[in-house]
Tab-separated table of C-alpha atoms and ligand atoms in Angstrom:
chain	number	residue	atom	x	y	z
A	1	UNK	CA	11.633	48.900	17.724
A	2	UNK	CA	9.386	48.244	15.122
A	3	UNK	CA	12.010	47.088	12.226
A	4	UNK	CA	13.437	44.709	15.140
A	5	UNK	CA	9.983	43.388	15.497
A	6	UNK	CA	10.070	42.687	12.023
A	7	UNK	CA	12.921	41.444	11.549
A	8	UNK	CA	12.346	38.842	15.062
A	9	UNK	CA	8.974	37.992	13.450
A	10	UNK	CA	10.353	37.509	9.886
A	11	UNK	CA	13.488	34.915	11.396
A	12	UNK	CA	10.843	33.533	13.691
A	13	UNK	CA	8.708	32.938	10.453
A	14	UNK	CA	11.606	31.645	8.126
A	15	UNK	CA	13.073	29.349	11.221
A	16	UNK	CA	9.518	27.459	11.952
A	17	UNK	CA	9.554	26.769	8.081
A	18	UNK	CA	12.472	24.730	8.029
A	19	UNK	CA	13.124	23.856	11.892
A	20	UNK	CA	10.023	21.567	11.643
A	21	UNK	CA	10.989	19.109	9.634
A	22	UNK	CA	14.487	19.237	12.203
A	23	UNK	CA	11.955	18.965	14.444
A	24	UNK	CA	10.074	15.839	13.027
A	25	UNK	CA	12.890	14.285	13.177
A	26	UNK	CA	14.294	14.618	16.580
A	27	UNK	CA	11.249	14.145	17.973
A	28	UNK	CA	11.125	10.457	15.444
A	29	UNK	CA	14.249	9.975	17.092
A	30	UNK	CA	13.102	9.933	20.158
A	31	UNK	CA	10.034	7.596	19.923
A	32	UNK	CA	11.901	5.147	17.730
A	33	UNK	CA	13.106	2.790	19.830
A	34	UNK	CA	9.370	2.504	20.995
A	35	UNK	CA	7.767	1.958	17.590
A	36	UNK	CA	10.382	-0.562	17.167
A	37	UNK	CA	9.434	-2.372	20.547
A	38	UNK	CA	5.692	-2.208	19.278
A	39	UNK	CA	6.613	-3.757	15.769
A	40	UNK	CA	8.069	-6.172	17.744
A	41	UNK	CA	4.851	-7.330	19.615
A	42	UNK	CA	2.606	-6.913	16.205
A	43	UNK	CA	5.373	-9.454	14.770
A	44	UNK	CA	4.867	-12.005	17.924
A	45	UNK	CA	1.273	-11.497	17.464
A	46	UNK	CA	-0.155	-11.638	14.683
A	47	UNK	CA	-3.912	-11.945	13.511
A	48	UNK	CA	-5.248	-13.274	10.668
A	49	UNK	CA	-7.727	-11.378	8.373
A	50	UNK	CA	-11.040	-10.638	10.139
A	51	UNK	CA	-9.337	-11.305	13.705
A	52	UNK	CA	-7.556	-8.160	14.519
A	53	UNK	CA	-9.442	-8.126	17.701
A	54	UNK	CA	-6.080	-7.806	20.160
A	55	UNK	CA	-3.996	-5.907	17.408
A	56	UNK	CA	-7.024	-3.433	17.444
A	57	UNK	CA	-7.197	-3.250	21.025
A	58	UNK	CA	-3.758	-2.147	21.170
A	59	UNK	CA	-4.045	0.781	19.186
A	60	UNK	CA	-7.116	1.903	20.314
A	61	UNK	CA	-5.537	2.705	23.785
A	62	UNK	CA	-2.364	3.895	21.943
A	63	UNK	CA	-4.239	6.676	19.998
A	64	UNK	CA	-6.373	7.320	22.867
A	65	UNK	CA	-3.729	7.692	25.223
A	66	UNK	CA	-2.238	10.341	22.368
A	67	UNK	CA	-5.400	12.367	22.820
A	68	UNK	CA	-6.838	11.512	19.655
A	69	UNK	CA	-10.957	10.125	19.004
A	70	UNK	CA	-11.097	6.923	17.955
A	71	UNK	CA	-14.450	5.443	16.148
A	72	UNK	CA	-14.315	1.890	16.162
A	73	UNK	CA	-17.935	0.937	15.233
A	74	UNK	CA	-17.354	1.376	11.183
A	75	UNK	CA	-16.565	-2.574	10.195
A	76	UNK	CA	-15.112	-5.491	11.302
A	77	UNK	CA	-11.801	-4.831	13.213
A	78	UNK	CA	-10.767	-1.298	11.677
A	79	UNK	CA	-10.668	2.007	13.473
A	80	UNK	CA	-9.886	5.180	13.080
A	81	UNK	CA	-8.251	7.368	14.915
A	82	UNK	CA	-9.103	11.648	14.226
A	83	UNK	CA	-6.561	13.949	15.317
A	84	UNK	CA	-8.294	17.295	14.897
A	85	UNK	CA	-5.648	20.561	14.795
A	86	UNK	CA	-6.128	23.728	16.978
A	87	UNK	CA	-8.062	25.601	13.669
A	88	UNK	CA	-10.131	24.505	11.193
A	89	UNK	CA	-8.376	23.362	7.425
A	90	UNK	CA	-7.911	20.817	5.056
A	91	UNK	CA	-8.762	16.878	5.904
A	92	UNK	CA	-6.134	14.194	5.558
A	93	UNK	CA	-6.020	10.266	5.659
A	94	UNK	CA	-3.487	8.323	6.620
A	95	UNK	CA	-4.066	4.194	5.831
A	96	UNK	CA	-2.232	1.042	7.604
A	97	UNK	CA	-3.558	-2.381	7.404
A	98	UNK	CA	-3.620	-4.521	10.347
A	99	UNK	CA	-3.592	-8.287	9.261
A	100	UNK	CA	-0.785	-10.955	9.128
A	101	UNK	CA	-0.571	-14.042	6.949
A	102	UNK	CA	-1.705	-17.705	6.980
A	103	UNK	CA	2.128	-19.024	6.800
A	104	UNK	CA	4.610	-20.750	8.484
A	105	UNK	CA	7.728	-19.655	6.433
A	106	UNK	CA	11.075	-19.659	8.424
A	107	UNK	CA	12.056	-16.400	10.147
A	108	UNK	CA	14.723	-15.613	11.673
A	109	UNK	CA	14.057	-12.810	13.797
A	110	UNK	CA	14.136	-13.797	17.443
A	111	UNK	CA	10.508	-12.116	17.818
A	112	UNK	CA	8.711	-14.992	16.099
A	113	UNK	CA	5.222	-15.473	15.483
A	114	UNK	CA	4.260	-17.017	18.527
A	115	UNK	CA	0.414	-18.208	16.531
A	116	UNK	CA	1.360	-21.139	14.847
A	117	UNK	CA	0.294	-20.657	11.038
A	118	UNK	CA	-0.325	-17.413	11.109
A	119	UNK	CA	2.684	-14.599	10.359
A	120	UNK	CA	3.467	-10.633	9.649
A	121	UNK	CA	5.290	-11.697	6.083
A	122	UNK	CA	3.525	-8.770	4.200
A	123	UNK	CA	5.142	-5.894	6.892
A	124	UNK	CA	1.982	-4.721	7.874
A	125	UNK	CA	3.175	-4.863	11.890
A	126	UNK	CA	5.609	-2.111	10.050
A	127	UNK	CA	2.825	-0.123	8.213
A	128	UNK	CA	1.347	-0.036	12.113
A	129	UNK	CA	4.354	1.178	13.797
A	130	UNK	CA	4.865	3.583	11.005
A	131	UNK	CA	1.189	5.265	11.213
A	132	UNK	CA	1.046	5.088	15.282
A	133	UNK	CA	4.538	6.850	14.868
A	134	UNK	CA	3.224	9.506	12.733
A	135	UNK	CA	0.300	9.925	14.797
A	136	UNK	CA	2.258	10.807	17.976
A	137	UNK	CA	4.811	12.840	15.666
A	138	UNK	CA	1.737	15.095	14.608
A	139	UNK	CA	-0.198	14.759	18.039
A	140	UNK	CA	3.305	16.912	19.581
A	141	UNK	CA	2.110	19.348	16.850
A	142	UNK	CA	-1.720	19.638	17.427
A	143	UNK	CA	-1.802	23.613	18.606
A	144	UNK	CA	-0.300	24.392	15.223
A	145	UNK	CA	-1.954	22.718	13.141
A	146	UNK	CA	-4.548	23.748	10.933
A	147	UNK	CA	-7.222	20.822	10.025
A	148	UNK	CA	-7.701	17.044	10.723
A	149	UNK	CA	-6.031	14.076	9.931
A	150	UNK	CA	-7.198	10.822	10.326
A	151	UNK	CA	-5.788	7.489	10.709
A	152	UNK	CA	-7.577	4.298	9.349
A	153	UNK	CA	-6.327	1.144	10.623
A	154	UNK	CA	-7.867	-1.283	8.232
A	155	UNK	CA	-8.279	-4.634	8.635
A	156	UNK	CA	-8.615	-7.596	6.222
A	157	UNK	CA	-6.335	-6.484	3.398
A	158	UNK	CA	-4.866	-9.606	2.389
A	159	UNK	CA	-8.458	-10.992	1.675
A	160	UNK	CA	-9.224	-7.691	-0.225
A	161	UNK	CA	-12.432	-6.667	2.151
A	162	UNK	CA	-11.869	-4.216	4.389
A	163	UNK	CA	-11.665	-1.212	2.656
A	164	UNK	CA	-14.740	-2.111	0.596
A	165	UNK	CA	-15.898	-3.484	3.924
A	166	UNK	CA	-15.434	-0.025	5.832
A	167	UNK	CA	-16.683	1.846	2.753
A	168	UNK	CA	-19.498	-0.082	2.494
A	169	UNK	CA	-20.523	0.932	6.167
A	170	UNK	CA	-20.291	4.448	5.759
A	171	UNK	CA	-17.025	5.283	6.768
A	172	UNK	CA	-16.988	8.594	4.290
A	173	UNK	CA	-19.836	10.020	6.260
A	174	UNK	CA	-18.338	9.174	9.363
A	175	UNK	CA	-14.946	11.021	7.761
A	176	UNK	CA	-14.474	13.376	4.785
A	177	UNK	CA	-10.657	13.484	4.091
A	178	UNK	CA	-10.162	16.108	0.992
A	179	UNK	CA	-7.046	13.248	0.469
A	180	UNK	CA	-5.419	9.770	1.382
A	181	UNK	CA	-1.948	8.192	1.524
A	182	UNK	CA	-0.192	4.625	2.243
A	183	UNK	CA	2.750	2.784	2.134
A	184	UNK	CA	3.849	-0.796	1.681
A	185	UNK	CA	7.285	-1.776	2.746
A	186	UNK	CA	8.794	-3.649	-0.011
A	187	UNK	CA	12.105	-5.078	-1.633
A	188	UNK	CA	14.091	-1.340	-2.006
A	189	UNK	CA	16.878	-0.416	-0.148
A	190	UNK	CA	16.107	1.000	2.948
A	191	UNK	CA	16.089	5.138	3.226
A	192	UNK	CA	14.066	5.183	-0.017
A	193	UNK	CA	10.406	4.987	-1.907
A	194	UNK	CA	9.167	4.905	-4.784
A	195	UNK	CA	6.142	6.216	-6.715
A	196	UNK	CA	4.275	7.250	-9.777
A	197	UNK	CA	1.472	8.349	-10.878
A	198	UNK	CA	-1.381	6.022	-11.734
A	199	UNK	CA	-1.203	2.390	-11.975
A	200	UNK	CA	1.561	0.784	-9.331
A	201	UNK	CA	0.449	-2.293	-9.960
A	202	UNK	CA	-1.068	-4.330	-12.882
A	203	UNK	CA	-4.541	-4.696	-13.578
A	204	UNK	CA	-5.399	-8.606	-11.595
A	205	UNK	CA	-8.715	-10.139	-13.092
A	206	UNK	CA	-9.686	-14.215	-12.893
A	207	UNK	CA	-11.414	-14.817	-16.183
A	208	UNK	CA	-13.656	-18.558	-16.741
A	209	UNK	CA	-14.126	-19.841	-19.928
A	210	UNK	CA	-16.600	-22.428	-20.351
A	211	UNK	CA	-16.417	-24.867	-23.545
A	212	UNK	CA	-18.528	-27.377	-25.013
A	213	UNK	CA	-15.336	-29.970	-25.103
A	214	UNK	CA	-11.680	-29.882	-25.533
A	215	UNK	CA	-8.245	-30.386	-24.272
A	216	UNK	CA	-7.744	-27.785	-21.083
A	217	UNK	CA	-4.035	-27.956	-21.669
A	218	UNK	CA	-3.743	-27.226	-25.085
A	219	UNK	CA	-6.546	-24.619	-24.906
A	220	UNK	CA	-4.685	-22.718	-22.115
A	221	UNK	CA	-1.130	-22.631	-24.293
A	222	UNK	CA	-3.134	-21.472	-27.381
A	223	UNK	CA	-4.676	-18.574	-25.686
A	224	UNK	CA	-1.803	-17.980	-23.523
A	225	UNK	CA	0.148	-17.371	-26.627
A	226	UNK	CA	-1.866	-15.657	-28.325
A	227	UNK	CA	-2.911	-13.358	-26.288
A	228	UNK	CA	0.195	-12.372	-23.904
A	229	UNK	CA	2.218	-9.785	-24.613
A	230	UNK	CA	5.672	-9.299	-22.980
A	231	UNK	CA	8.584	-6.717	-24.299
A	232	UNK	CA	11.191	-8.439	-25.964
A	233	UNK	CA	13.364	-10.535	-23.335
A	234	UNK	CA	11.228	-10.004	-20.536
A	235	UNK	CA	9.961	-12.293	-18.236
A	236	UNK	CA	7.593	-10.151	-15.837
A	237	UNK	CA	6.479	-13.341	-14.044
A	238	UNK	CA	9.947	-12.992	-12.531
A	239	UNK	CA	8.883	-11.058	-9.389
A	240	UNK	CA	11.747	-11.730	-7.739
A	241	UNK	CA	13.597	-8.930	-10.150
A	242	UNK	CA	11.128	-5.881	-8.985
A	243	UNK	CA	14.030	-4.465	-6.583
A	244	UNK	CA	16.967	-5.191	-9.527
A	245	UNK	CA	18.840	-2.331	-10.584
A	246	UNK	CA	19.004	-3.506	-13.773
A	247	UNK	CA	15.175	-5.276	-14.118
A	248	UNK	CA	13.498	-4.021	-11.801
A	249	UNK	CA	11.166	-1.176	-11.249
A	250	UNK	CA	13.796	1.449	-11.001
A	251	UNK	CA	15.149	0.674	-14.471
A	252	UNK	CA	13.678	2.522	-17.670
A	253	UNK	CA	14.017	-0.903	-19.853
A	254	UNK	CA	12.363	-2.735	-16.651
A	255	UNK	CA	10.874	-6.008	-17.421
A	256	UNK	CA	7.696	-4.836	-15.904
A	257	UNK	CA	6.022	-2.302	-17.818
A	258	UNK	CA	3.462	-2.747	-21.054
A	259	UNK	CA	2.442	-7.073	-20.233
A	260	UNK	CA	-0.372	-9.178	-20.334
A	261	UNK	CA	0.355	-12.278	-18.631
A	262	UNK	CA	-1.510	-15.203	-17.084
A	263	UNK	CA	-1.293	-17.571	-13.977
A	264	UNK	CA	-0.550	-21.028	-15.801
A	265	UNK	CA	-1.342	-23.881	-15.807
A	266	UNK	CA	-4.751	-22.486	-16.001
A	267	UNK	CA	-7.513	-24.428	-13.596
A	268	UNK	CA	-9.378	-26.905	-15.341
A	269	UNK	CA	-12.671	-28.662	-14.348
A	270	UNK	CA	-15.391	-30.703	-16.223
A	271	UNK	CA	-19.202	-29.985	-15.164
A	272	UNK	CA	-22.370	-30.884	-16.277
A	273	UNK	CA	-20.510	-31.607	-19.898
A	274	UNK	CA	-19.226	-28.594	-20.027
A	275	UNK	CA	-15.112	-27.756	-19.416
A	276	UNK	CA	-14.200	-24.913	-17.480
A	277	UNK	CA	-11.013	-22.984	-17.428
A	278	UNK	CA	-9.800	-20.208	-15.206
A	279	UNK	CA	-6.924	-18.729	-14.551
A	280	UNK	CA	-5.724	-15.125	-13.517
A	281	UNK	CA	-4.170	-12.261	-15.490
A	282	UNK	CA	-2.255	-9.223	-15.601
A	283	UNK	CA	-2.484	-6.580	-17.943
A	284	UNK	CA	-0.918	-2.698	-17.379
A	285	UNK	CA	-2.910	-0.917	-19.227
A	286	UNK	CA	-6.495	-0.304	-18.699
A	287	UNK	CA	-7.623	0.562	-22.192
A	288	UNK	CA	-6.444	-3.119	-23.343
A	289	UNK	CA	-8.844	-4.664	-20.580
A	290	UNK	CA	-11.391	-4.064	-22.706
A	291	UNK	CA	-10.005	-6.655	-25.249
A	292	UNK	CA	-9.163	-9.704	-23.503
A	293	UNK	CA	-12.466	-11.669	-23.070
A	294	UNK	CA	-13.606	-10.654	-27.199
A	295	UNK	CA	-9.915	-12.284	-28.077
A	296	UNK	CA	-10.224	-15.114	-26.226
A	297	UNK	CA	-13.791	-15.979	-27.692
A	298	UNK	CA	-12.405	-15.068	-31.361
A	299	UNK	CA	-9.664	-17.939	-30.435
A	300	UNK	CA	-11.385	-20.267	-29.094
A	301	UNK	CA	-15.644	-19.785	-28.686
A	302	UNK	CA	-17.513	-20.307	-25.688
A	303	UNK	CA	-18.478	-17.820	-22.802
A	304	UNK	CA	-15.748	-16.356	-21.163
A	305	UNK	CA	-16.400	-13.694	-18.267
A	306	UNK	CA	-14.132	-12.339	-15.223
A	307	UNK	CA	-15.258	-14.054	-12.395
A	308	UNK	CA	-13.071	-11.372	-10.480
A	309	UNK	CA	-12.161	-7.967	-11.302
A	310	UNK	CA	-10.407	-6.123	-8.436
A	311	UNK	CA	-9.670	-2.345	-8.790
A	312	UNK	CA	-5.747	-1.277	-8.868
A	313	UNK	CA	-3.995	1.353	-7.223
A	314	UNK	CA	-3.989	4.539	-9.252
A	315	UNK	CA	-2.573	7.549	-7.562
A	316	UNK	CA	-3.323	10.909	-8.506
A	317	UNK	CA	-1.053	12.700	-10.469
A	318	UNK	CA	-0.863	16.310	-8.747
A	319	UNK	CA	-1.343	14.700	-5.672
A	320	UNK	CA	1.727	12.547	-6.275
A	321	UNK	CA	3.768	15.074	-8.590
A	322	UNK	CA	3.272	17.705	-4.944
A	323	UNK	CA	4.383	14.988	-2.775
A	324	UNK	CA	7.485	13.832	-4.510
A	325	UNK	CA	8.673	17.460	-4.676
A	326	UNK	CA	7.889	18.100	-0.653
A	327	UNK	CA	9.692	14.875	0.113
A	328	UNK	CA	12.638	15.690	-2.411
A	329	UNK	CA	12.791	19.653	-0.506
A	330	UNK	CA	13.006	18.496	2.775
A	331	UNK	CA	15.014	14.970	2.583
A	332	UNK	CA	17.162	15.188	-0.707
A	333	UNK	CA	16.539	14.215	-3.962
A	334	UNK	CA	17.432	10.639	-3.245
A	335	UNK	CA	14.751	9.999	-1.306
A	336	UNK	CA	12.459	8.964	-4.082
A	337	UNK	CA	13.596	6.689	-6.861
A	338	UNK	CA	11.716	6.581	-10.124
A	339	UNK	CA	9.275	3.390	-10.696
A	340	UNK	CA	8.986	2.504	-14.836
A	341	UNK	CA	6.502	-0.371	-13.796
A	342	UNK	CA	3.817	-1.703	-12.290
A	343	UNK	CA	4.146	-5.126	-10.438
A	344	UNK	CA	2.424	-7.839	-11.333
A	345	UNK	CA	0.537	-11.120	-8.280
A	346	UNK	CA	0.309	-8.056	-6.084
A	347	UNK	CA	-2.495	-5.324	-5.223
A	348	UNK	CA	-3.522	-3.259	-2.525
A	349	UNK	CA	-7.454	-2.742	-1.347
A	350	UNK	CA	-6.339	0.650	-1.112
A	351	UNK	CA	-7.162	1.108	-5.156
A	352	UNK	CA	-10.993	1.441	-3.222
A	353	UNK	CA	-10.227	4.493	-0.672
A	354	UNK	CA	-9.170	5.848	-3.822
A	355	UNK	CA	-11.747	5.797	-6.378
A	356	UNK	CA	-13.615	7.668	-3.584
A	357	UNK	CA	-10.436	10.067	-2.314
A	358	UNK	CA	-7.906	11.414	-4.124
A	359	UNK	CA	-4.739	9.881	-2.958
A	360	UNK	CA	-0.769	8.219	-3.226
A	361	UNK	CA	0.279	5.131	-2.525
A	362	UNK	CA	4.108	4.355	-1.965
A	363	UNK	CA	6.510	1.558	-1.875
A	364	UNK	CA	8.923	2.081	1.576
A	365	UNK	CA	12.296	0.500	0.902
A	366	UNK	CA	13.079	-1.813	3.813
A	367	UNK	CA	12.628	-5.635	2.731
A	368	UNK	CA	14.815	-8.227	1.766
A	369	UNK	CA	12.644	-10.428	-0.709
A	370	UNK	CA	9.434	-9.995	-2.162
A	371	UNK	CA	6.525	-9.567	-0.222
A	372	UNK	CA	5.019	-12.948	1.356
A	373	UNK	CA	8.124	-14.747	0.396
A	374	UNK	CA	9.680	-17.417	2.662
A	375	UNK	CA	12.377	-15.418	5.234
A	376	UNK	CA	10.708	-12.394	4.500
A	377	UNK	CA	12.249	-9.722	6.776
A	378	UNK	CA	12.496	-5.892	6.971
A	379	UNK	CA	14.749	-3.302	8.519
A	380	UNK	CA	13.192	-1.940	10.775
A	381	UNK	CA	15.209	1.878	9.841
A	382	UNK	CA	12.614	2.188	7.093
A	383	UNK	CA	10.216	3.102	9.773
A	384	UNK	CA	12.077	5.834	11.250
A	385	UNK	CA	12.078	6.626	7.203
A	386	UNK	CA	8.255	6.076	7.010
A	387	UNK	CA	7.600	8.425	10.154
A	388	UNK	CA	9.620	11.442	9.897
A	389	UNK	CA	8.904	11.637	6.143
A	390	UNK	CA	5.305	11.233	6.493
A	391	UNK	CA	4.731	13.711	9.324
A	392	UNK	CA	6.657	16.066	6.860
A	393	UNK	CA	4.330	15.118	4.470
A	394	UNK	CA	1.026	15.933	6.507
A	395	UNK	CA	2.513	19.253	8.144
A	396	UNK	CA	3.244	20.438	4.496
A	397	UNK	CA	-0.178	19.339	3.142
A	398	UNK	CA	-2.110	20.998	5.972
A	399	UNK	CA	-0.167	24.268	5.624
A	400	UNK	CA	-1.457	24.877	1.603
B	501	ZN	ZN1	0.083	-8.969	1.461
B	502	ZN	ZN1	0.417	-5.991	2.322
């Protein structure tokens, strides 16, 4: 009786090891056609940075009604929603932004923006679905599991202030996740993601330099020739290329990896007989930061500062190296495709979560075009993708 008991317990043991992630995805299944109806409504509604007011609403009762706390006191717009597991054990973030776009591209979705001017052409109505989807996922799961994970809806992303905003107003002694992950939805095929460790995207400063006299157009050629620094045959400013098989991020001999490039024509202004220029760059590696504004005064004199210097996304190695070989056990080796490069324009206010948290940051496959292009669209499978893999994720993280 006792070696049956054994053997019961030891299947039992072996079967909840790899029936959960079945599991995760039946039940993903079965709320998918809801998450798509809700993506639907954040797409018809959408709220510019700073006015999430209905967006939050809406999720509030949606977590609530999920049985989880929600704190929405900590700034602006943003809450966040604590799912706390049946024991005590490890703490876990989970980040979506909230805010849509000031544009007025064409879409051809027949769930338009009904605000005139304002639109969802980043995906974050996707990143939404995709974190209230992995919230109920894990809520079905609360009597097994061991420690907290919390969900921060942030707003004002696109203006690069909430997360600053909500760290700024205590939200890490409100929380203390041991770790913190996000997505953005991007130009991949859907049914994959992508991710490295450190830098995803390129270093984005706005430098000024401020001359005695001069001509602003020559100026900005000289020192944009001097001092950017492409691989042979690359054009990196080609953002349109980041999903190419052949240029894109996936590709060893990408065009965008190792660049310094520069916004041009650069901005030019006269005042109080002085000439201003300013323009923004893009450089991939940190330790060359360091370099630009002495080169540019060695070129051509004057003051030069960064009038803007936003952190970058830099995920954690181990962090990253443990989640890529979770995702790769449970949902093929497919699932994640290499990224050589780091894209350039683009950023995420995440980069501030994690200079306080250890944490990843992926790219979802699921768009058509580049992020905030015109007729930006995504399939809306890659949130099925983004939930079941992402509960996987979480179960597996809480279990070590
Ligand atoms: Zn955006
Ligand atoms: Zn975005």
């Amino acid at each position: 009786m006792k070696t049956l008991c054994f053997i019961l317990l030891t299947a039992l043991a072996c079967w909840r090891q790899t029936g959960i992630h079945e599991q995760i995805r039946s039940e993903t299944d079965s709320i998918y056609d809801k998450l798509i109806r809700i993506r639907r409504d954040f797409h018809a509604n959408p709220e510019l940075a700073g006015n999430e007011i209905h967006t939050q609403a809406f999720i509030k009762q949606y977590l609530l009604n999920l049985g989880l706390e929600v704190q929405t006191d900590i700034y602006g717009y943003s809450l966040v929603g604590i799912l706390k597991g049946s024991k005590p054990g490890k703490q876990i973030a989970w980040r979506a932004e909230m805010d849509a776009l000031p544009n007025n591209f064409p879409d051809e979705v027949p769930f338009k923006s009904i605000i005139k001017g304002v639109q969802h052409s980043c995906g974050h109505d996707v990143h939404m679905a995709v974190a209230l989807g992995i919230a109920e996922v894990l809520a079905k799961h609360r009597a097994s599991l061991a420690g907290t994970v919390y969900f921060i809806f942030q707003s004002e992303e696109e203006t690069f202030q909430g997360a600053r905003g909500m760290i700024d107003h205590q939200l890490f002694s409100v929380i203390h996740p041991d770790e913190i992950y996000a997505l953005h939805v991007t130009v991949l095929p859907v049914g994959v993601m992508m991710v490295k460790p450190n830098e995803m995207f390129a270093y984005q400063k706005r430098v000024r330099i401020k001359l005695k006299e001069g001509d602003a157009e020559e100026l900005s050629a000289k020192i944009y020739s001097s001092l950017s620094r492409v691989p042979a045959n690359s054009k990196p400013w080609e953002i349109q290329h980041i999903g190419d098989r052949d240029l894109g991020l996936i590709n060893p001999n990408t065009i965008f990896k190792d660049y310094l490039i520069m916004d041009q024509p650069f901005n030019s202004y006269t005042q109080n007989d002085s000439l201003f220029l300013e323009t923004y760059l893009y450089e991939t590696n940190a330790a060359n930061l360091q370099k630009i504004i002495p080169g540019i005064k060695q070129l051509v004199g004057g003051d030069v500062s960064f009038i803007q210097e936003n952190p970058t996304v830099v995920n954690d190695e181990e962090l990253t190296k443990n989640a890529v070989n979770t995702l790769r056990k449970i949902y093929g080796n497919n699932i994640i495709v290499p990224d050589y490069g780091q894209v350039p324009y683009f950023n995420d206010d995440f980069a501030y979560f994690q200079q306080k948290v250890p944490g990843v940051y992926f790219f979802l496959g699921g768009s058509n075009v580049v992020n905030h292009a015109p007729g930006f669209k995504v399939d809306e499978e890659s949130i099925r993708v983004g939930v079941r893999s992402f509960s996987s994720l979480m179960i597996e993280r809480l279990r070590e």
